[in-house]
Amino acid sequence: MKLYYLKGACSLVPHIALEWVGKPYVAIEASREEIKKPEYLALNPQGSVPLLIDGDFVLSQNVAILSYLDALNPDVKLFGSKTVQDKAKAMKWLAFCNADLHKAFGPLFHLPAYAKDNEKLTNDIRQAAAKQVLTLLAIANEHLSHHLYLGEQLSVADIYLYVELRWCKLIGLDYSPLVHLEPFYQRVSENAGVKAALAKQGLPA
């Protein structure tokens, strides 16, 4: 099994999941240039990560990859699935992190082309994006005010939120007023699988 990733990107989520699974795999670091080359685009026309290859089976998209790994390794409980309802809760939060929160980060990493030569518009777009990220993080913060994790126990949904909090630290987006997020971040960072994947990507803990 092979996983293509960009260092520190959302592909860190299935990388950590593979560490939890504990079976042999190969993690291949790609560059933003490499994932736009014809060879890679033949595997994933979107030119994005993560990309999982299992024999002759090729799969993109985080939610699909995580669901596939969970189905192959049900005993690992990647979705923290003590019960069907708990698994559904984790899936809800995974969708929130993947579809809503991840999307909100977009303008903070990649400005629209029409804004690149307009300083005021650039600032306005970034301020609006930062506000939206913090608004969404507040939803998770409220939940974590009375839960240790997004579900009943640690799951891939928590890992996705953890990765997004790493992005906040990377770009200097202060979430400290959301007082339950940093303790959550520290709890997740102590997980052995998280530490192993970070080390393999050459990222600081």
PDB file of C-alpha atoms in Angstrom:
ATOM      1  CA  MET A   1       0.000   0.000   0.000  1.00  0.00           C
ATOM      2  CA  LYS A   2       1.310   3.452  -0.976  1.00  0.00           C
ATOM      3  CA  LEU A   3       0.246   6.896   0.177  1.00  0.00           C
ATOM      4  CA  TYR A   4       1.222  10.042  -1.708  1.00  0.00           C
ATOM      5  CA  TYR A   5       1.311  13.127   0.505  1.00  0.00           C
ATOM      6  CA  LEU A   6       2.340  16.754   0.704  1.00  0.00           C
ATOM      7  CA  LYS A   7       4.215  17.534   3.896  1.00  0.00           C
ATOM      8  CA  GLY A   8       1.851  18.857   6.557  1.00  0.00           C
ATOM      9  CA  ALA A   9      -1.166  18.903   4.228  1.00  0.00           C
ATOM     10  CA  CYS A  10      -4.489  17.136   4.792  1.00  0.00           C
ATOM     11  CA  SER A  11      -2.789  13.948   3.593  1.00  0.00           C
ATOM     12  CA  LEU A  12      -1.274  13.815   7.089  1.00  0.00           C
ATOM     13  CA  VAL A  13      -4.668  12.473   8.230  1.00  0.00           C
ATOM     14  CA  PRO A  14      -4.534   9.138   6.336  1.00  0.00           C
ATOM     15  CA  HIS A  15      -0.796   8.963   7.051  1.00  0.00           C
ATOM     16  CA  ILE A  16      -1.613   8.880  10.770  1.00  0.00           C
ATOM     17  CA  ALA A  17      -4.448   6.414  10.088  1.00  0.00           C
ATOM     18  CA  LEU A  18      -1.952   4.084   8.404  1.00  0.00           C
ATOM     19  CA  GLU A  19       0.235   4.288  11.501  1.00  0.00           C
ATOM     20  CA  TRP A  20      -2.784   3.290  13.603  1.00  0.00           C
ATOM     21  CA  VAL A  21      -3.490   0.361  11.285  1.00  0.00           C
ATOM     22  CA  GLY A  22       0.048  -0.861  11.861  1.00  0.00           C
ATOM     23  CA  LYS A  23       0.514  -2.756   8.596  1.00  0.00           C
ATOM     24  CA  PRO A  24       3.367  -2.193   6.106  1.00  0.00           C
ATOM     25  CA  TYR A  25       2.940   0.806   3.820  1.00  0.00           C
ATOM     26  CA  VAL A  26       5.053   3.236   1.853  1.00  0.00           C
ATOM     27  CA  ALA A  27       4.583   6.985   2.261  1.00  0.00           C
ATOM     28  CA  ILE A  28       5.786   8.969  -0.731  1.00  0.00           C
ATOM     29  CA  GLU A  29       6.341  12.700  -0.366  1.00  0.00           C
ATOM     30  CA  ALA A  30       5.294  14.602  -3.469  1.00  0.00           C
ATOM     31  CA  SER A  31       5.827  18.219  -4.415  1.00  0.00           C
ATOM     32  CA  ARG A  32       3.204  20.603  -5.741  1.00  0.00           C
ATOM     33  CA  GLU A  33       4.955  20.404  -9.096  1.00  0.00           C
ATOM     34  CA  GLU A  34       4.973  16.602  -9.164  1.00  0.00           C
ATOM     35  CA  ILE A  35       1.245  16.249  -8.515  1.00  0.00           C
ATOM     36  CA  LYS A  36       0.569  18.322 -11.647  1.00  0.00           C
ATOM     37  CA  LYS A  37       2.675  16.124 -13.921  1.00  0.00           C
ATOM     38  CA  PRO A  38       1.019  13.772 -16.436  1.00  0.00           C
ATOM     39  CA  GLU A  39       2.138  10.629 -14.610  1.00  0.00           C
ATOM     40  CA  TYR A  40       0.408  11.679 -11.413  1.00  0.00           C
ATOM     41  CA  LEU A  41      -2.615  13.175 -13.171  1.00  0.00           C
ATOM     42  CA  ALA A  42      -3.169   9.802 -14.834  1.00  0.00           C
ATOM     43  CA  LEU A  43      -3.767   8.437 -11.322  1.00  0.00           C
ATOM     44  CA  ASN A  44      -5.604  11.447  -9.935  1.00  0.00           C
ATOM     45  CA  PRO A  45      -6.861  13.949 -12.523  1.00  0.00           C
ATOM     46  CA  GLN A  46      -7.465  16.523  -9.780  1.00  0.00           C
ATOM     47  CA  GLY A  47      -3.743  16.738  -9.128  1.00  0.00           C
ATOM     48  CA  SER A  48      -4.171  16.645  -5.368  1.00  0.00           C
ATOM     49  CA  VAL A  49      -3.307  14.603  -2.302  1.00  0.00           C
ATOM     50  CA  PRO A  50      -3.890  12.279  -0.594  1.00  0.00           C
ATOM     51  CA  LEU A  51      -3.692   9.428  -3.051  1.00  0.00           C
ATOM     52  CA  LEU A  52      -3.755   5.813  -1.909  1.00  0.00           C
ATOM     53  CA  ILE A  53      -2.645   2.912  -4.087  1.00  0.00           C
ATOM     54  CA  ASP A  54      -3.433  -0.607  -2.926  1.00  0.00           C
ATOM     55  CA  GLY A  55      -2.280  -3.044  -5.573  1.00  0.00           C
ATOM     56  CA  ASP A  56      -4.119  -1.992  -8.720  1.00  0.00           C
ATOM     57  CA  PHE A  57      -6.737  -0.054  -6.727  1.00  0.00           C
ATOM     58  CA  VAL A  58      -6.284   3.725  -6.763  1.00  0.00           C
ATOM     59  CA  LEU A  59      -8.249   5.998  -4.459  1.00  0.00           C
ATOM     60  CA  SER A  60      -8.255   9.750  -3.838  1.00  0.00           C
ATOM     61  CA  GLN A  61     -10.198  11.960  -1.407  1.00  0.00           C
ATOM     62  CA  ASN A  62      -9.638  11.821   2.339  1.00  0.00           C
ATOM     63  CA  VAL A  63     -13.086  10.615   3.364  1.00  0.00           C
ATOM     64  CA  ALA A  64     -13.000   7.782   0.826  1.00  0.00           C
ATOM     65  CA  ILE A  65      -9.487   6.707   1.815  1.00  0.00           C
ATOM     66  CA  LEU A  66     -10.273   6.766   5.533  1.00  0.00           C
ATOM     67  CA  SER A  67     -13.492   4.819   4.998  1.00  0.00           C
ATOM     68  CA  TYR A  68     -11.592   2.250   2.902  1.00  0.00           C
ATOM     69  CA  LEU A  69      -8.907   1.813   5.561  1.00  0.00           C
ATOM     70  CA  ASP A  70     -11.600   1.469   8.215  1.00  0.00           C
ATOM     71  CA  ALA A  71     -13.433  -1.190   6.215  1.00  0.00           C
ATOM     72  CA  LEU A  72     -10.207  -3.161   5.731  1.00  0.00           C
ATOM     73  CA  ASN A  73      -9.253  -2.865   9.387  1.00  0.00           C
ATOM     74  CA  PRO A  74     -12.467  -2.744  11.442  1.00  0.00           C
ATOM     75  CA  ASP A  75     -10.747  -3.822  14.658  1.00  0.00           C
ATOM     76  CA  VAL A  76      -8.606  -0.667  14.648  1.00  0.00           C
ATOM     77  CA  LYS A  77     -11.740   1.494  14.925  1.00  0.00           C
ATOM     78  CA  LEU A  78     -10.407   4.462  12.965  1.00  0.00           C
ATOM     79  CA  PHE A  79     -13.744   6.180  13.543  1.00  0.00           C
ATOM     80  CA  GLY A  80     -13.697   5.473  17.262  1.00  0.00           C
ATOM     81  CA  SER A  81     -16.600   3.186  16.548  1.00  0.00           C
ATOM     82  CA  LYS A  82     -17.665   1.544  19.775  1.00  0.00           C
ATOM     83  CA  THR A  83     -21.207   1.806  18.415  1.00  0.00           C
ATOM     84  CA  VAL A  84     -22.866   2.636  15.112  1.00  0.00           C
ATOM     85  CA  GLN A  85     -23.958   5.978  16.561  1.00  0.00           C
ATOM     86  CA  ASP A  86     -20.449   6.831  17.739  1.00  0.00           C
ATOM     87  CA  LYS A  87     -19.071   6.056  14.292  1.00  0.00           C
ATOM     88  CA  ALA A  88     -21.746   8.305  12.796  1.00  0.00           C
ATOM     89  CA  LYS A  89     -20.698  11.131  15.140  1.00  0.00           C
ATOM     90  CA  ALA A  90     -17.097  10.794  14.062  1.00  0.00           C
ATOM     91  CA  MET A  91     -18.151  10.745  10.416  1.00  0.00           C
ATOM     92  CA  LYS A  92     -20.169  13.934  10.960  1.00  0.00           C
ATOM     93  CA  TRP A  93     -17.154  15.720  12.423  1.00  0.00           C
ATOM     94  CA  LEU A  94     -14.889  14.338   9.717  1.00  0.00           C
ATOM     95  CA  ALA A  95     -17.249  15.795   7.106  1.00  0.00           C
ATOM     96  CA  PHE A  96     -17.257  19.104   8.997  1.00  0.00           C
ATOM     97  CA  CYS A  97     -13.460  19.266   9.009  1.00  0.00           C
ATOM     98  CA  ASN A  98     -13.109  18.084   5.428  1.00  0.00           C
ATOM     99  CA  ALA A  99     -15.901  19.964   3.689  1.00  0.00           C
ATOM    100  CA  ASP A 100     -16.460  23.099   5.783  1.00  0.00           C
ATOM    101  CA  LEU A 101     -13.368  23.956   7.799  1.00  0.00           C
ATOM    102  CA  HIS A 102     -10.810  22.870   5.194  1.00  0.00           C
ATOM    103  CA  LYS A 103     -12.543  24.925   2.523  1.00  0.00           C
ATOM    104  CA  ALA A 104     -12.462  28.017   4.747  1.00  0.00           C
ATOM    105  CA  PHE A 105      -8.659  27.881   4.847  1.00  0.00           C
ATOM    106  CA  GLY A 106      -8.459  28.132   1.053  1.00  0.00           C
ATOM    107  CA  PRO A 107      -7.969  31.910   0.684  1.00  0.00           C
ATOM    108  CA  LEU A 108      -5.387  31.910   3.485  1.00  0.00           C
ATOM    109  CA  PHE A 109      -3.160  29.564   1.481  1.00  0.00           C
ATOM    110  CA  HIS A 110      -4.052  30.401  -2.117  1.00  0.00           C
ATOM    111  CA  LEU A 111      -5.423  33.798  -3.061  1.00  0.00           C
ATOM    112  CA  PRO A 112      -7.756  34.042  -6.048  1.00  0.00           C
ATOM    113  CA  ALA A 113      -5.866  35.237  -9.092  1.00  0.00           C
ATOM    114  CA  TYR A 114      -7.992  38.403  -9.363  1.00  0.00           C
ATOM    115  CA  ALA A 115      -6.831  39.575  -5.920  1.00  0.00           C
ATOM    116  CA  LYS A 116      -3.077  39.162  -6.231  1.00  0.00           C
ATOM    117  CA  ASP A 117      -2.361  42.710  -7.419  1.00  0.00           C
ATOM    118  CA  ASN A 118      -4.879  44.406  -5.141  1.00  0.00           C
ATOM    119  CA  GLU A 119      -3.574  44.864  -1.603  1.00  0.00           C
ATOM    120  CA  LYS A 120      -6.871  46.003  -0.103  1.00  0.00           C
ATOM    121  CA  LEU A 121      -8.815  43.180  -1.697  1.00  0.00           C
ATOM    122  CA  THR A 122      -6.141  40.707  -0.593  1.00  0.00           C
ATOM    123  CA  ASN A 123      -6.408  41.899   3.006  1.00  0.00           C
ATOM    124  CA  ASP A 124     -10.204  41.862   2.919  1.00  0.00           C
ATOM    125  CA  ILE A 125     -10.285  38.304   1.568  1.00  0.00           C
ATOM    126  CA  ARG A 126      -7.788  37.060   4.145  1.00  0.00           C
ATOM    127  CA  GLN A 127      -9.579  38.758   7.030  1.00  0.00           C
ATOM    128  CA  ALA A 128     -12.897  37.294   5.950  1.00  0.00           C
ATOM    129  CA  ALA A 129     -11.353  33.825   5.598  1.00  0.00           C
ATOM    130  CA  ALA A 130      -9.699  34.039   9.020  1.00  0.00           C
ATOM    131  CA  LYS A 131     -13.003  35.099  10.566  1.00  0.00           C
ATOM    132  CA  GLN A 132     -14.781  32.166   8.931  1.00  0.00           C
ATOM    133  CA  VAL A 133     -12.134  29.703  10.133  1.00  0.00           C
ATOM    134  CA  LEU A 134     -12.475  30.981  13.701  1.00  0.00           C
ATOM    135  CA  THR A 135     -16.270  30.877  13.481  1.00  0.00           C
ATOM    136  CA  LEU A 136     -16.128  27.221  12.499  1.00  0.00           C
ATOM    137  CA  LEU A 137     -13.471  26.426  15.087  1.00  0.00           C
ATOM    138  CA  ALA A 138     -15.793  27.915  17.700  1.00  0.00           C
ATOM    139  CA  ILE A 139     -18.281  25.140  16.922  1.00  0.00           C
ATOM    140  CA  ALA A 140     -15.645  22.505  17.644  1.00  0.00           C
ATOM    141  CA  ASN A 141     -14.504  24.434  20.718  1.00  0.00           C
ATOM    142  CA  GLU A 142     -18.017  24.401  22.151  1.00  0.00           C
ATOM    143  CA  HIS A 143     -18.266  20.651  21.645  1.00  0.00           C
ATOM    144  CA  LEU A 144     -14.859  20.127  23.253  1.00  0.00           C
ATOM    145  CA  SER A 145     -15.949  22.132  26.285  1.00  0.00           C
ATOM    146  CA  HIS A 146     -17.652  18.958  27.494  1.00  0.00           C
ATOM    147  CA  HIS A 147     -15.923  16.205  25.507  1.00  0.00           C
ATOM    148  CA  LEU A 148     -12.301  15.080  25.301  1.00  0.00           C
ATOM    149  CA  TYR A 149     -12.673  14.285  21.599  1.00  0.00           C
ATOM    150  CA  LEU A 150     -15.114  14.967  18.784  1.00  0.00           C
ATOM    151  CA  GLY A 151     -16.571  11.484  19.188  1.00  0.00           C
ATOM    152  CA  GLU A 152     -16.570   9.273  22.251  1.00  0.00           C
ATOM    153  CA  GLN A 153     -12.905   8.393  21.733  1.00  0.00           C
ATOM    154  CA  LEU A 154     -10.002   9.445  19.526  1.00  0.00           C
ATOM    155  CA  SER A 155     -10.757   9.028  15.821  1.00  0.00           C
ATOM    156  CA  VAL A 156      -9.664  10.239  12.400  1.00  0.00           C
ATOM    157  CA  ALA A 157     -12.053  13.178  12.793  1.00  0.00           C
ATOM    158  CA  ASP A 158      -9.905  14.417  15.670  1.00  0.00           C
ATOM    159  CA  ILE A 159      -6.814  13.979  13.549  1.00  0.00           C
ATOM    160  CA  TYR A 160      -8.286  16.170  10.816  1.00  0.00           C
ATOM    161  CA  LEU A 161      -9.051  18.931  13.324  1.00  0.00           C
ATOM    162  CA  TYR A 162      -5.573  18.531  14.805  1.00  0.00           C
ATOM    163  CA  VAL A 163      -4.011  18.987  11.355  1.00  0.00           C
ATOM    164  CA  GLU A 164      -6.090  22.121  10.792  1.00  0.00           C
ATOM    165  CA  LEU A 165      -4.971  23.543  14.130  1.00  0.00           C
ATOM    166  CA  ARG A 166      -1.416  22.936  12.946  1.00  0.00           C
ATOM    167  CA  TRP A 167      -2.268  25.070   9.923  1.00  0.00           C
ATOM    168  CA  CYS A 168      -3.453  27.848  12.236  1.00  0.00           C
ATOM    169  CA  LYS A 169      -0.109  27.757  14.011  1.00  0.00           C
ATOM    170  CA  LEU A 170       1.723  27.750  10.680  1.00  0.00           C
ATOM    171  CA  ILE A 171       0.007  30.893   9.393  1.00  0.00           C
ATOM    172  CA  GLY A 172      -0.178  32.642  12.769  1.00  0.00           C
ATOM    173  CA  LEU A 173      -3.955  32.493  13.157  1.00  0.00           C
ATOM    174  CA  ASP A 174      -4.577  32.926  16.889  1.00  0.00           C
ATOM    175  CA  TYR A 175      -7.277  30.617  18.216  1.00  0.00           C
ATOM    176  CA  SER A 176      -6.309  31.014  21.887  1.00  0.00           C
ATOM    177  CA  PRO A 177      -9.633  32.653  22.875  1.00  0.00           C
ATOM    178  CA  LEU A 178     -11.223  29.298  22.015  1.00  0.00           C
ATOM    179  CA  VAL A 179      -9.858  27.870  25.223  1.00  0.00           C
ATOM    180  CA  HIS A 180     -10.677  24.183  24.708  1.00  0.00           C
ATOM    181  CA  LEU A 181      -8.793  23.809  21.431  1.00  0.00           C
ATOM    182  CA  GLU A 182      -5.210  23.951  22.680  1.00  0.00           C
ATOM    183  CA  PRO A 183      -5.719  21.296  25.399  1.00  0.00           C
ATOM    184  CA  PHE A 184      -7.322  19.134  22.689  1.00  0.00           C
ATOM    185  CA  TYR A 185      -4.350  19.798  20.404  1.00  0.00           C
ATOM    186  CA  GLN A 186      -1.930  18.743  23.122  1.00  0.00           C
ATOM    187  CA  ARG A 187      -3.900  15.557  23.874  1.00  0.00           C
ATOM    188  CA  VAL A 188      -3.859  14.488  20.246  1.00  0.00           C
ATOM    189  CA  SER A 189      -0.186  15.393  19.791  1.00  0.00           C
ATOM    190  CA  GLU A 190       0.747  12.840  22.468  1.00  0.00           C
ATOM    191  CA  ASN A 191      -0.640   9.935  20.421  1.00  0.00           C
ATOM    192  CA  ALA A 192       2.071   7.518  19.256  1.00  0.00           C
ATOM    193  CA  GLY A 193       0.699   7.260  15.714  1.00  0.00           C
ATOM    194  CA  VAL A 194       0.613  11.036  15.398  1.00  0.00           C
ATOM    195  CA  LYS A 195       4.219  11.286  16.554  1.00  0.00           C
ATOM    196  CA  ALA A 196       5.312   8.546  14.144  1.00  0.00           C
ATOM    197  CA  ALA A 197       3.683  10.134  11.090  1.00  0.00           C
ATOM    198  CA  LEU A 198       5.070  13.572  11.958  1.00  0.00           C
ATOM    199  CA  ALA A 199       8.552  12.099  12.254  1.00  0.00           C
ATOM    200  CA  LYS A 200       8.246  10.338   8.898  1.00  0.00           C
ATOM    201  CA  GLN A 201       7.190  13.609   7.250  1.00  0.00           C
ATOM    202  CA  GLY A 202       9.995  15.499   8.969  1.00  0.00           C
ATOM    203  CA  LEU A 203       7.565  17.748  10.830  1.00  0.00           C
ATOM    204  CA  PRO A 204       8.018  19.116  14.345  1.00  0.00           C
ATOM    205  CA  ALA A 205       5.789  17.649  17.036  1.00  0.00           C
TER     206      ALA A 205
END
